Short mmCIF file of C-alpha atoms and ligand atoms in Angstrom, two decimals:
data_model
loop_
_atom_site.label_atom_id
_atom_site.label_comp_id
_atom_site.label_asym_id
_atom_site.label_seq_id
_atom_site.Cartn_x
_atom_site.Cartn_y
_atom_site.Cartn_z
CA MET A 13 -33.64 -3.93 2.47
CA GLY A 14 -30.54 -5.77 1.01
CA PHE A 15 -28.38 -4.63 -1.63
CA SER A 16 -29.12 -1.23 -3.47
CA LYS A 17 -30.17 -2.28 -6.88
CA ASP A 18 -27.06 -1.02 -9.03
CA PHE A 19 -24.82 -2.64 -6.34
CA LEU A 20 -20.92 -3.13 -7.76
CA TRP A 21 -20.16 -6.92 -7.56
CA GLY A 22 -16.64 -7.83 -8.67
CA GLY A 23 -13.87 -8.23 -8.61
CA ALA A 24 -10.20 -6.67 -8.21
CA THR A 25 -6.74 -6.89 -8.95
CA ALA A 26 -4.03 -4.80 -9.09
CA ALA A 27 -1.42 -4.51 -12.45
CA ASN A 28 1.96 -5.09 -10.98
CA GLN A 29 0.21 -8.46 -9.29
CA TYR A 30 -1.62 -9.13 -12.05
CA GLU A 31 -0.75 -7.57 -15.45
CA GLY A 32 2.64 -8.71 -17.14
CA GLY A 33 4.38 -7.04 -20.15
CA TRP A 34 6.10 -5.79 -17.75
CA ASN A 35 8.99 -4.17 -20.52
CA GLU A 36 6.34 -4.66 -23.55
CA GLY A 37 4.72 -1.69 -25.67
CA GLY A 38 6.83 0.98 -24.19
CA LYS A 39 6.47 0.04 -20.46
CA GLY A 40 9.14 1.54 -18.13
CA PRO A 41 10.07 -0.31 -14.80
CA SER A 42 8.28 0.01 -11.07
CA VAL A 43 8.91 -0.27 -8.19
CA PRO A 44 8.12 -4.49 -7.70
CA ASP A 45 9.38 -5.05 -11.06
CA HIS A 46 12.52 -4.53 -8.92
CA ILE A 47 11.27 -7.06 -5.94
CA ARG A 48 11.40 -10.87 -6.23
CA GLY A 49 9.54 -13.89 -5.65
CA GLY A 50 10.01 -14.91 -1.74
CA THR A 51 7.49 -17.11 1.46
CA VAL A 52 6.61 -15.96 4.75
CA SER A 53 9.48 -17.83 6.36
CA ALA A 54 11.75 -16.09 3.12
CA PRO A 55 10.37 -12.34 2.58
CA ARG A 56 10.55 -10.80 -0.81
CA LEU A 57 13.91 -9.25 -1.62
CA TRP A 58 14.18 -6.44 -3.84
CA ASP A 59 17.51 -5.16 -5.76
CA LYS A 60 18.78 -2.00 -7.43
CA GLU A 61 19.51 -3.60 -10.83
CA ILE A 62 17.34 -6.55 -12.26
CA ASP A 63 18.86 -9.09 -12.88
CA PRO A 64 18.00 -11.10 -15.72
CA ASP A 65 19.51 -14.14 -13.91
CA ILE A 66 16.57 -13.62 -11.19
CA TYR A 67 12.91 -14.33 -11.30
CA TYR A 68 10.40 -11.34 -10.56
CA PRO A 69 6.79 -12.17 -9.97
CA SER A 70 5.86 -9.15 -11.70
CA HIS A 71 7.71 -9.67 -15.44
CA GLN A 72 4.91 -11.56 -16.44
CA ALA A 73 2.65 -11.64 -13.23
CA VAL A 74 -0.46 -13.89 -14.95
CA ASP A 75 -0.20 -11.97 -18.30
CA PHE A 76 -3.98 -10.30 -18.58
CA TYR A 77 -2.04 -7.82 -20.73
CA HIS A 78 -2.17 -10.55 -23.58
CA ARG A 79 -5.39 -12.29 -21.95
CA TYR A 80 -7.39 -9.61 -21.11
CA GLU A 81 -9.74 -10.85 -23.64
CA GLU A 82 -10.11 -13.99 -22.54
CA ASP A 83 -10.07 -12.33 -18.79
CA ILE A 84 -12.79 -10.08 -18.78
CA ASP A 85 -14.96 -12.76 -20.96
CA LEU A 86 -14.92 -14.82 -17.92
CA MET A 87 -15.65 -12.10 -15.51
CA GLY A 88 -18.52 -11.39 -17.92
CA ASP A 89 -19.94 -14.41 -17.93
CA MET A 90 -19.99 -14.61 -14.25
CA GLY A 91 -22.49 -11.38 -14.37
CA PHE A 92 -19.56 -8.67 -13.24
CA LYS A 93 -21.07 -5.73 -12.79
CA CYS A 94 -17.74 -3.54 -11.84
CA PHE A 95 -14.07 -4.04 -11.84
CA ARG A 96 -11.04 -3.09 -10.36
CA MET A 97 -7.71 -2.37 -11.50
CA SER A 98 -4.77 -0.12 -12.02
CA ILE A 99 -2.90 1.31 -14.29
CA ASN A 100 0.69 0.60 -14.13
CA TRP A 101 1.99 4.64 -14.03
CA SER A 102 5.03 3.52 -15.53
CA ARG A 103 3.03 2.03 -18.63
CA ILE A 104 1.80 5.81 -19.20
CA TYR A 105 4.62 7.49 -17.99
CA PRO A 106 7.71 5.12 -18.57
CA THR A 107 10.31 7.20 -15.56
CA GLY A 108 7.79 9.29 -14.63
CA MET A 109 9.21 11.72 -15.96
CA ASP A 110 9.11 11.51 -19.38
CA GLU A 111 7.86 14.38 -21.64
CA ASN A 112 5.52 13.20 -22.92
CA PRO A 113 2.94 10.24 -22.44
CA ASN A 114 4.08 6.86 -23.97
CA GLU A 115 1.07 6.33 -26.22
CA GLU A 116 1.15 2.75 -26.77
CA GLY A 117 0.25 2.54 -22.59
CA ILE A 118 -2.93 4.79 -23.42
CA GLU A 119 -3.77 3.02 -25.86
CA PHE A 120 -3.66 -0.64 -23.86
CA TYR A 121 -5.71 1.20 -21.52
CA HIS A 122 -8.42 2.06 -23.43
CA LYS A 123 -9.02 -1.30 -25.22
CA VAL A 124 -9.48 -2.74 -21.50
CA PHE A 125 -12.02 -0.64 -21.27
CA ARG A 126 -13.57 -0.75 -24.89
CA LYS A 127 -13.78 -4.66 -24.04
CA LEU A 128 -15.73 -3.90 -20.81
CA LYS A 129 -17.82 -1.91 -22.12
CA GLU A 130 -19.15 -4.85 -24.68
CA ARG A 131 -19.60 -6.93 -21.44
CA GLY A 132 -21.67 -4.55 -19.64
CA ILE A 133 -18.84 -3.78 -16.42
CA GLU A 134 -17.80 -0.62 -15.04
CA PRO A 135 -14.37 -0.22 -14.48
CA LEU A 136 -13.33 1.48 -10.94
CA VAL A 137 -9.52 2.21 -11.07
CA THR A 138 -6.55 2.99 -9.38
CA LEU A 139 -4.30 4.93 -9.68
CA SER A 140 -1.40 3.60 -7.81
CA HIS A 141 -1.51 0.61 -6.72
CA TYR A 142 1.90 0.10 -5.28
CA GLU A 143 3.40 0.74 -8.66
CA LEU A 144 5.95 4.25 -8.20
CA PRO A 145 7.98 4.26 -11.58
CA TRP A 146 11.70 2.98 -10.80
CA GLY A 147 13.10 6.33 -12.08
CA LEU A 148 11.51 8.46 -9.63
CA SER A 149 12.19 5.94 -6.53
CA GLU A 150 15.16 6.43 -7.47
CA LYS A 151 15.73 9.72 -8.08
CA TYR A 152 13.62 11.05 -5.04
CA ASP A 153 13.70 8.57 -2.86
CA GLY A 154 9.73 7.30 -3.53
CA TRP A 155 7.68 10.42 -2.00
CA TYR A 156 9.99 11.36 -0.12
CA GLY A 157 10.51 13.89 -2.67
CA ARG A 158 8.29 16.42 -3.06
CA ASP A 159 8.88 16.56 -6.90
CA VAL A 160 6.96 13.64 -7.03
CA ILE A 161 3.43 15.29 -6.40
CA ASP A 162 4.11 17.16 -9.76
CA HIS A 163 4.85 14.05 -11.45
CA PHE A 164 2.14 12.81 -10.40
CA VAL A 165 -1.06 14.79 -10.71
CA ARG A 166 0.11 15.22 -14.08
CA TYR A 167 0.11 11.30 -14.58
CA ALA A 168 -4.00 11.58 -13.32
CA LYS A 169 -4.28 14.34 -15.32
CA THR A 170 -3.41 12.38 -18.28
CA CYS A 171 -4.99 9.50 -17.70
CA PHE A 172 -8.41 11.73 -16.55
CA GLU A 173 -8.34 13.02 -19.79
CA ALA A 174 -7.65 10.35 -21.72
CA TYR A 175 -10.47 8.17 -20.25
CA LYS A 176 -12.96 10.78 -19.28
CA ASP A 177 -15.94 9.13 -21.09
CA GLU A 178 -14.67 5.31 -20.22
CA VAL A 179 -13.90 5.37 -16.30
CA LYS A 180 -16.48 7.25 -13.61
CA TYR A 181 -14.99 5.51 -10.55
CA TRP A 182 -11.57 6.56 -9.78
CA LEU A 183 -8.65 5.20 -6.72
CA THR A 184 -5.54 7.53 -6.40
CA PHE A 185 -3.42 5.44 -3.72
CA ASN A 186 -4.34 1.71 -2.87
CA GLU A 187 -4.06 1.18 0.48
CA ILE A 188 -2.18 4.15 1.16
CA ASN A 189 -1.79 3.75 5.41
CA ILE A 190 0.12 0.84 4.28
CA GLY A 191 2.82 3.83 4.02
CA MET A 192 3.25 3.64 7.66
CA SER A 193 4.34 0.16 7.50
CA GLY A 194 7.85 -1.58 6.82
CA PHE A 195 6.66 -3.16 3.80
CA GLY A 196 4.67 0.24 2.70
CA LYS A 197 8.27 1.54 3.18
CA ILE A 198 9.09 0.27 -0.46
CA MET A 199 5.88 -0.90 -2.20
CA GLY A 200 3.99 2.04 -1.20
CA LEU A 201 5.55 4.85 -0.76
CA GLY A 202 8.77 3.27 -2.98
CA MET A 203 11.92 5.06 -0.65
CA GLN A 204 14.90 2.66 -1.03
CA GLY A 205 17.61 1.58 1.67
CA GLU A 206 19.68 -0.54 1.20
CA ASP A 207 19.83 -2.81 -1.69
CA HIS A 208 18.93 -6.49 -1.70
CA GLN A 209 16.59 -5.58 2.00
CA PRO A 210 14.17 -7.21 2.79
CA MET A 211 10.57 -5.68 1.91
CA PHE A 212 9.11 -5.74 5.52
CA LYS A 213 13.15 -4.31 7.65
CA ALA A 214 11.01 -1.90 9.65
CA ASP A 215 12.75 1.04 11.14
CA ASN A 216 10.94 3.85 13.90
CA SER A 217 13.65 5.57 14.50
CA PRO A 218 12.37 9.34 14.51
CA GLU A 219 14.73 9.88 11.10
CA THR A 220 12.90 7.36 9.68
CA LEU A 221 9.43 8.00 10.79
CA SER A 222 10.01 11.54 9.89
CA ARG A 223 10.49 10.69 6.20
CA VAL A 224 7.65 8.37 6.09
CA PHE A 225 5.12 10.44 7.67
CA THR A 226 6.58 13.70 4.81
CA ALA A 227 6.45 11.42 2.15
CA LEU A 228 3.15 10.79 3.24
CA HIS A 229 1.97 13.94 3.14
CA HIS A 230 3.22 14.24 0.23
CA GLN A 231 0.65 11.30 -1.30
CA PHE A 232 -2.32 13.38 0.50
CA VAL A 233 -0.96 16.45 -1.44
CA ALA A 234 -0.96 14.51 -4.03
CA SER A 235 -4.49 12.67 -4.28
CA ALA A 236 -6.53 15.82 -3.07
CA LYS A 237 -4.80 17.64 -6.17
CA ALA A 238 -5.48 15.02 -8.16
CA VAL A 239 -8.92 14.57 -6.92
CA VAL A 240 -9.92 18.48 -7.18
CA ILE A 241 -8.80 17.87 -11.54
CA GLY A 242 -10.46 15.14 -11.99
CA HIS A 243 -13.62 17.16 -10.75
CA GLU A 244 -13.23 19.55 -13.03
CA ILE A 245 -12.98 17.38 -16.23
CA ASN A 246 -15.71 15.34 -16.03
CA PRO A 247 -17.87 16.81 -12.58
CA GLU A 248 -19.67 13.26 -12.93
CA PHE A 249 -16.49 11.07 -11.76
CA ARG A 250 -16.73 9.66 -8.19
CA ILE A 251 -12.85 9.29 -6.54
CA GLY A 252 -12.76 7.41 -3.60
CA ASN A 253 -9.41 6.85 -1.48
CA MET A 254 -8.37 3.75 -0.55
CA ILE A 255 -7.19 2.35 2.76
CA ALA A 256 -5.97 -1.12 4.59
CA GLY A 257 -8.81 -2.10 6.86
CA MET A 258 -6.93 -2.70 10.16
CA LEU A 259 -9.46 -4.06 12.98
CA GLY A 260 -7.82 -4.61 15.83
CA TYR A 261 -9.62 -5.66 19.08
CA GLY A 262 -8.54 -4.84 23.00
CA TYR A 263 -7.27 -8.69 23.87
CA THR A 264 -8.97 -8.26 27.59
CA CYS A 265 -11.66 -5.72 28.65
CA ASN A 266 -8.62 -4.00 31.07
CA PRO A 267 -9.68 -0.72 30.14
CA ASN A 268 -5.50 -0.53 28.90
CA ASP A 269 -6.53 -3.10 26.51
CA VAL A 270 -9.39 -1.36 25.15
CA PHE A 271 -7.80 2.48 25.10
CA ALA A 272 -4.99 0.91 23.28
CA ALA A 273 -7.12 -0.51 20.36
CA ASP A 274 -8.95 2.98 19.82
CA GLN A 275 -5.45 4.52 19.32
CA SER A 276 -4.56 2.32 17.15
CA PHE A 277 -7.35 2.30 15.06
CA ASN A 278 -7.38 5.94 15.01
CA MET A 279 -3.41 5.81 14.04
CA GLY A 280 -4.04 2.88 11.49
CA ASN A 281 -6.96 3.81 10.00
CA PHE A 282 -8.66 6.97 10.93
CA PHE A 283 -5.26 8.90 10.03
CA CYS A 284 -5.58 8.23 6.66
CA GLY A 285 -9.42 8.30 6.60
CA ASP A 286 -9.47 12.03 8.69
CA VAL A 287 -7.18 13.75 6.18
CA GLN A 288 -9.07 12.24 3.02
CA VAL A 289 -12.39 12.58 4.14
CA ARG A 290 -12.63 15.28 6.21
CA GLY A 291 -9.68 17.57 4.81
CA HIS A 292 -7.60 18.29 7.75
CA TYR A 293 -4.85 16.24 9.99
CA PRO A 294 -6.65 14.84 13.22
CA TYR A 295 -6.22 16.11 16.18
CA TYR A 296 -4.33 12.71 18.24
CA ALA A 297 -1.84 13.08 15.51
CA LYS A 298 -0.27 16.19 17.07
CA ARG A 299 0.36 13.87 20.35
CA TYR A 300 1.85 10.63 17.98
CA PHE A 301 3.89 13.07 16.52
CA LYS A 302 4.85 14.53 19.65
CA ASP A 303 5.38 11.08 21.40
CA ASN A 304 7.28 9.72 18.18
CA GLY A 305 10.03 12.74 17.52
CA ILE A 306 7.87 12.65 14.17
CA LYS A 307 8.38 16.02 11.73
CA VAL A 308 6.56 16.00 8.95
CA GLU A 309 7.95 19.05 6.28
CA MET A 310 4.93 20.88 5.18
CA GLU A 311 4.96 23.90 2.55
CA PRO A 312 2.35 27.13 2.58
CA GLY A 313 -0.68 25.81 1.01
CA ASP A 314 -0.93 22.52 1.18
CA GLU A 315 -4.14 22.46 4.73
CA GLU A 316 -5.73 24.39 1.47
CA ILE A 317 -5.44 21.39 -0.62
CA LEU A 318 -6.35 18.98 1.99
CA ALA A 319 -8.95 20.93 2.63
CA LYS A 320 -10.03 20.88 -0.87
CA GLY A 321 -9.85 17.73 -2.18
CA THR A 322 -11.65 15.32 -0.13
CA VAL A 323 -12.70 12.57 -1.98
CA ASP A 324 -16.21 11.57 -2.80
CA PHE A 325 -16.27 7.57 -1.60
CA TYR A 326 -14.66 5.81 0.83
CA SER A 327 -12.74 2.32 0.31
CA PHE A 328 -11.11 -0.22 1.89
CA SER A 329 -9.69 -3.63 2.01
CA TYR A 330 -11.15 -6.24 4.67
CA TYR A 331 -8.94 -9.45 5.09
CA MET A 332 -8.84 -9.86 8.94
CA SER A 333 -8.62 -8.90 12.86
CA SER A 334 -6.50 -8.88 15.33
CA CYS A 335 -5.77 -8.08 18.72
CA ILE A 336 -3.85 -5.26 21.21
CA SER A 337 -2.88 -5.83 24.25
CA THR A 338 -0.47 -4.03 26.86
CA ASP A 339 0.13 -6.73 28.77
CA PRO A 340 3.87 -8.00 28.10
CA GLU A 341 3.35 -12.05 28.42
CA VAL A 342 0.86 -12.02 26.34
CA THR A 343 2.98 -12.40 23.45
CA GLU A 344 1.06 -15.34 20.38
CA LYS A 345 1.10 -12.98 17.35
CA ALA A 346 -1.12 -14.31 14.25
CA ALA A 347 -0.08 -13.13 10.70
CA GLY A 348 -1.76 -10.70 8.69
CA ASN A 349 -1.97 -8.46 6.09
CA MET A 350 1.14 -6.15 5.86
CA PHE A 351 0.59 -5.83 9.86
CA SER A 352 -0.37 -8.61 13.17
CA GLY A 353 -1.14 -8.22 16.01
CA ILE A 354 -2.31 -10.54 19.40
CA LYS A 355 -3.55 -13.82 18.05
CA ASN A 356 -7.26 -13.82 18.70
CA PRO A 357 -8.96 -17.45 20.49
CA TYR A 358 -12.68 -16.81 18.95
CA LEU A 359 -10.72 -17.26 15.67
CA GLU A 360 -9.82 -19.25 12.90
CA ALA A 361 -7.25 -18.52 10.69
CA SER A 362 -6.37 -19.40 6.55
CA ASP A 363 -3.70 -21.08 5.15
CA TRP A 364 -1.40 -18.15 5.81
CA GLY A 365 -2.55 -17.68 9.58
CA TRP A 366 -4.67 -14.97 9.04
CA GLN A 367 -7.28 -14.94 10.54
CA ILE A 368 -10.91 -15.14 9.84
CA ASP A 369 -13.71 -12.06 11.26
CA PRO A 370 -16.94 -11.92 9.53
CA ALA A 371 -18.47 -10.40 12.05
CA GLY A 372 -15.49 -7.58 12.22
CA LEU A 373 -16.68 -6.55 8.63
CA ARG A 374 -19.76 -5.61 10.03
CA THR A 375 -17.94 -3.74 13.23
CA TYR A 376 -15.75 -1.87 10.58
CA LEU A 377 -18.64 -0.78 8.31
CA ASN A 378 -20.53 0.60 10.91
CA ARG A 379 -17.89 2.39 12.62
CA VAL A 380 -16.04 4.07 9.45
CA TYR A 381 -19.76 4.89 8.09
CA GLY A 382 -20.62 6.50 11.53
CA ARG A 383 -17.13 8.43 11.73
CA TYR A 384 -17.81 10.05 7.67
CA GLU A 385 -21.18 9.36 6.54
CA VAL A 386 -19.88 8.71 2.81
CA PRO A 387 -20.25 6.03 1.01
CA LEU A 388 -18.11 2.78 1.32
CA MET A 389 -16.81 0.60 -0.74
CA VAL A 390 -15.13 -2.78 -0.20
CA VAL A 391 -12.83 -3.13 -3.18
CA GLU A 392 -10.81 -5.63 -1.83
CA ASN A 393 -11.91 -9.32 0.14
CA GLY A 394 -11.03 -12.89 0.16
CA LEU A 395 -9.44 -16.11 0.65
CA GLY A 396 -5.69 -16.87 -0.22
CA ALA A 397 -5.23 -20.35 -0.19
CA ASN A 398 -3.09 -23.38 -1.79
CA ASP A 399 -5.85 -24.64 -4.41
CA GLU A 400 -5.13 -28.08 -5.12
CA ILE A 401 -6.17 -29.56 -8.51
CA SER A 402 -8.67 -32.59 -7.57
CA GLU A 403 -8.85 -35.93 -9.45
CA ASP A 404 -12.20 -35.06 -11.59
CA GLY A 405 -9.39 -32.18 -12.89
CA LYS A 406 -11.62 -29.24 -10.62
CA ILE A 407 -10.65 -27.25 -8.24
CA HIS A 408 -13.57 -27.63 -5.57
CA ASP A 409 -12.98 -24.41 -2.95
CA PRO A 410 -15.56 -24.86 -0.51
CA TYR A 411 -13.69 -23.18 2.11
CA ARG A 412 -13.58 -19.80 -0.19
CA ILE A 413 -16.89 -20.19 -1.22
CA ASP A 414 -17.91 -20.49 2.75
CA TYR A 415 -15.05 -17.17 3.67
CA LEU A 416 -17.16 -14.98 0.90
CA ARG A 417 -20.43 -15.86 2.26
CA LYS A 418 -19.66 -15.20 5.43
CA HIS A 419 -18.38 -11.68 4.38
CA ILE A 420 -20.93 -11.11 1.92
CA LYS A 421 -24.13 -11.56 4.92
CA ALA A 422 -22.04 -9.74 7.12
CA MET A 423 -22.28 -7.15 4.74
CA LYS A 424 -25.88 -7.19 4.02
CA GLU A 425 -26.58 -6.59 7.85
CA ALA A 426 -23.98 -3.48 7.72
CA VAL A 427 -26.37 -2.70 4.44
CA GLU A 428 -29.55 -3.17 7.05
CA ASP A 429 -28.19 -1.31 10.03
CA GLY A 430 -27.90 1.92 7.67
CA VAL A 431 -24.34 1.57 5.77
CA GLU A 432 -24.40 3.04 2.66
CA LEU A 433 -22.26 0.46 0.32
CA MET A 434 -21.82 1.20 -2.72
CA GLY A 435 -20.41 -2.35 -4.03
CA TYR A 436 -17.82 -5.21 -3.66
CA THR A 437 -15.25 -6.33 -4.95
CA MET A 438 -13.55 -9.72 -3.83
CA TRP A 439 -9.49 -10.02 -4.53
CA GLY A 440 -8.07 -11.42 -6.80
CA CYS A 441 -10.62 -12.93 -8.85
CA VAL A 442 -8.36 -14.18 -10.90
CA ASP A 443 -5.52 -15.76 -9.44
CA LEU A 444 -2.39 -13.40 -9.39
CA VAL A 445 1.06 -12.83 -7.35
CA SER A 446 0.88 -12.20 -3.53
CA ALA A 447 2.03 -8.54 -2.93
CA SER A 448 2.82 -9.66 0.20
CA THR A 449 4.74 -13.06 0.18
CA GLY A 450 5.04 -12.84 -4.16
CA GLU A 451 3.61 -16.25 -4.18
CA MET A 452 1.62 -17.18 -7.18
CA LYS A 453 0.33 -20.56 -4.46
CA LYS A 454 -1.20 -18.14 -2.47
CA ARG A 455 -4.64 -18.07 -4.44
CA TYR A 456 -7.67 -15.76 -4.01
CA GLY A 457 -9.22 -16.35 -7.13
CA PHE A 458 -12.74 -17.22 -9.01
CA ILE A 459 -10.14 -18.23 -11.72
CA TYR A 460 -7.76 -20.40 -11.48
CA VAL A 461 -4.22 -19.95 -13.59
CA ASP A 462 -1.83 -22.59 -14.64
CA ARG A 463 1.57 -20.45 -12.85
CA ASP A 464 3.78 -21.82 -9.28
CA ASN A 465 6.21 -20.11 -7.30
CA ASP A 466 9.19 -20.60 -9.98
CA GLY A 467 7.49 -18.33 -13.09
CA ASN A 468 6.30 -22.37 -14.13
CA GLY A 469 2.97 -22.82 -15.78
CA ASP A 470 1.45 -21.98 -19.50
CA PHE A 471 -0.97 -19.44 -18.14
CA HIS A 472 -4.62 -21.39 -18.48
CA ARG A 473 -7.40 -20.23 -16.81
CA GLU A 474 -9.76 -22.64 -15.47
CA LYS A 475 -13.04 -22.20 -13.17
CA LYS A 476 -13.02 -23.33 -10.26
CA ASP A 477 -16.13 -24.24 -8.03
CA SER A 478 -16.46 -20.55 -6.28
CA PHE A 479 -17.38 -19.14 -9.70
CA ASP A 480 -20.45 -20.81 -10.47
CA TRP A 481 -21.03 -20.19 -7.07
CA TYR A 482 -20.17 -16.34 -7.32
CA LYS A 483 -22.53 -16.34 -10.43
CA LYS A 484 -25.58 -16.80 -8.51
CA VAL A 485 -24.68 -14.35 -5.38
CA ILE A 486 -24.47 -11.60 -8.60
CA GLU A 487 -27.80 -13.16 -10.39
CA THR A 488 -29.43 -12.58 -6.98
CA ASN A 489 -28.18 -9.27 -6.64
CA GLY A 490 -26.52 -11.41 -2.56
CA GLU A 491 -29.94 -12.94 -1.67
CA ASP A 492 -29.16 -16.66 -2.67
CA LEU A 493 -25.60 -17.25 -0.76
CA GLU A 494 -25.83 -20.96 -0.62
C1 BG6 B 519 -4.17 -5.98 -0.50
C2 BG6 B 519 -3.44 -5.66 -1.03
O1 BG6 B 519 -3.17 -5.61 1.32
O2 BG6 B 519 -3.97 -7.02 -0.10
C3 BG6 B 519 -2.82 -6.51 -2.07
O3 BG6 B 519 -3.64 -4.29 -1.54
C4 BG6 B 519 -2.92 -7.40 -2.10
O4 BG6 B 519 -1.91 -5.81 -3.46
C5 BG6 B 519 -3.62 -8.12 -1.17
O5 BG6 B 519 -2.28 -8.64 -3.06
C6 BG6 B 519 -3.58 -9.29 -0.35
O6 BG6 B 519 -2.62 -9.56 -0.15
P1 BG6 B 519 -1.39 -10.50 -0.25
O7 BG6 B 519 -0.43 -10.64 0.20
O8 BG6 B 519 -1.81 -11.82 0.04
O9 BG6 B 519 -0.67 -10.38 -1.73
#
């Protein structure tokens, strides 16, 4: 028992947080290129017009665009089997609506894939990781516009055809379930509102929710169409979905808390999983839509497409857990990955208040595998921490090693429970920009990048202690975690 011999160990990134080169090589602006930096207490704002005097973290991010060879060599030295990255849609179609793709953009990713191949690393490519071209966001209010489906399918087809011999593993939409949150409205769905608003602004009116769930429906249809076309282009492709793993425990054994936690798991995780893995809307969605006054604009034929375009595997991010309470007196909240809940007295939290819960990963893996029985992949997991350079000039990050060790142990237990697990790509293997806060200070990597919250630094890379530790983990296929 233990991890399979072809287990995909590696790391994960997203173009808007990692790549930079935002206006180079013919790339057009994307939604994150309009979003400023922030902190936990000063949420990120977004601008309709990019202001040249304002610092936007995605513009240079950590400069993978110019440093991909160096980074991939470092990943190769760590023994990566797999590297999760996203293609920046507006590098391929600068406005999203262009007649022809941008050849320079296509060539950039060829160069990346060739370099990965040279180092024996399998790419896992997300087609859309919060990277809607700004042109589409502006013209259609993001995914609310049904036409965006066709633009996405054309983009996906271009990528599948261009890279059919270089990429086998694909994901359609990053954390598709995040679309239901305030954050996801602009980042995931590219839906605009008033200029200069904080990203996290939630509005739960029936009108807004109806637009949000219609936009999400458009993503479901787009994803299903892409899966069908991808399999036609190359039957060897393995195309997965990607869900933000949201685990909420009932705060007490009060049956009401337990039921509320189940309901929250349903809408938080299974709702999108059911549509993308089982190929249809689940039974409980009807009541949720009714209770919240939600009307989803669907068209004839959509149900058939959803049924045809089911994914080959289920992938997800997992960072933390929280609790759900029905008692109005229980109010102490925990911070979280685009979502939050009640604080759990049994758990410790990261520097950013995310509650650390390795056992929850085993629970999540078992619960999801039990429902779908398709291969699973953990495509994001990691610790955002405030790394300091020590007097010896090195970065000692035992807290990160401890976090990862415990989560890998939990995965191993799940594998021994019988869960079919394809791989593990730790989030932010090279330090990159935080999605929720826009900070650089919140670091996840095995590799440090010299860059700060205000955009200072020369981008040079340094190995942290966790670099050698993860190398050993991969070398021993997860047997030596000490
Ligand atoms: C996931 C996203 O939700 O969490 C990533 O897919 C993100 O894009 C990651 O970076 C960690 O969140 P944060 O806010 O710490 O960057």
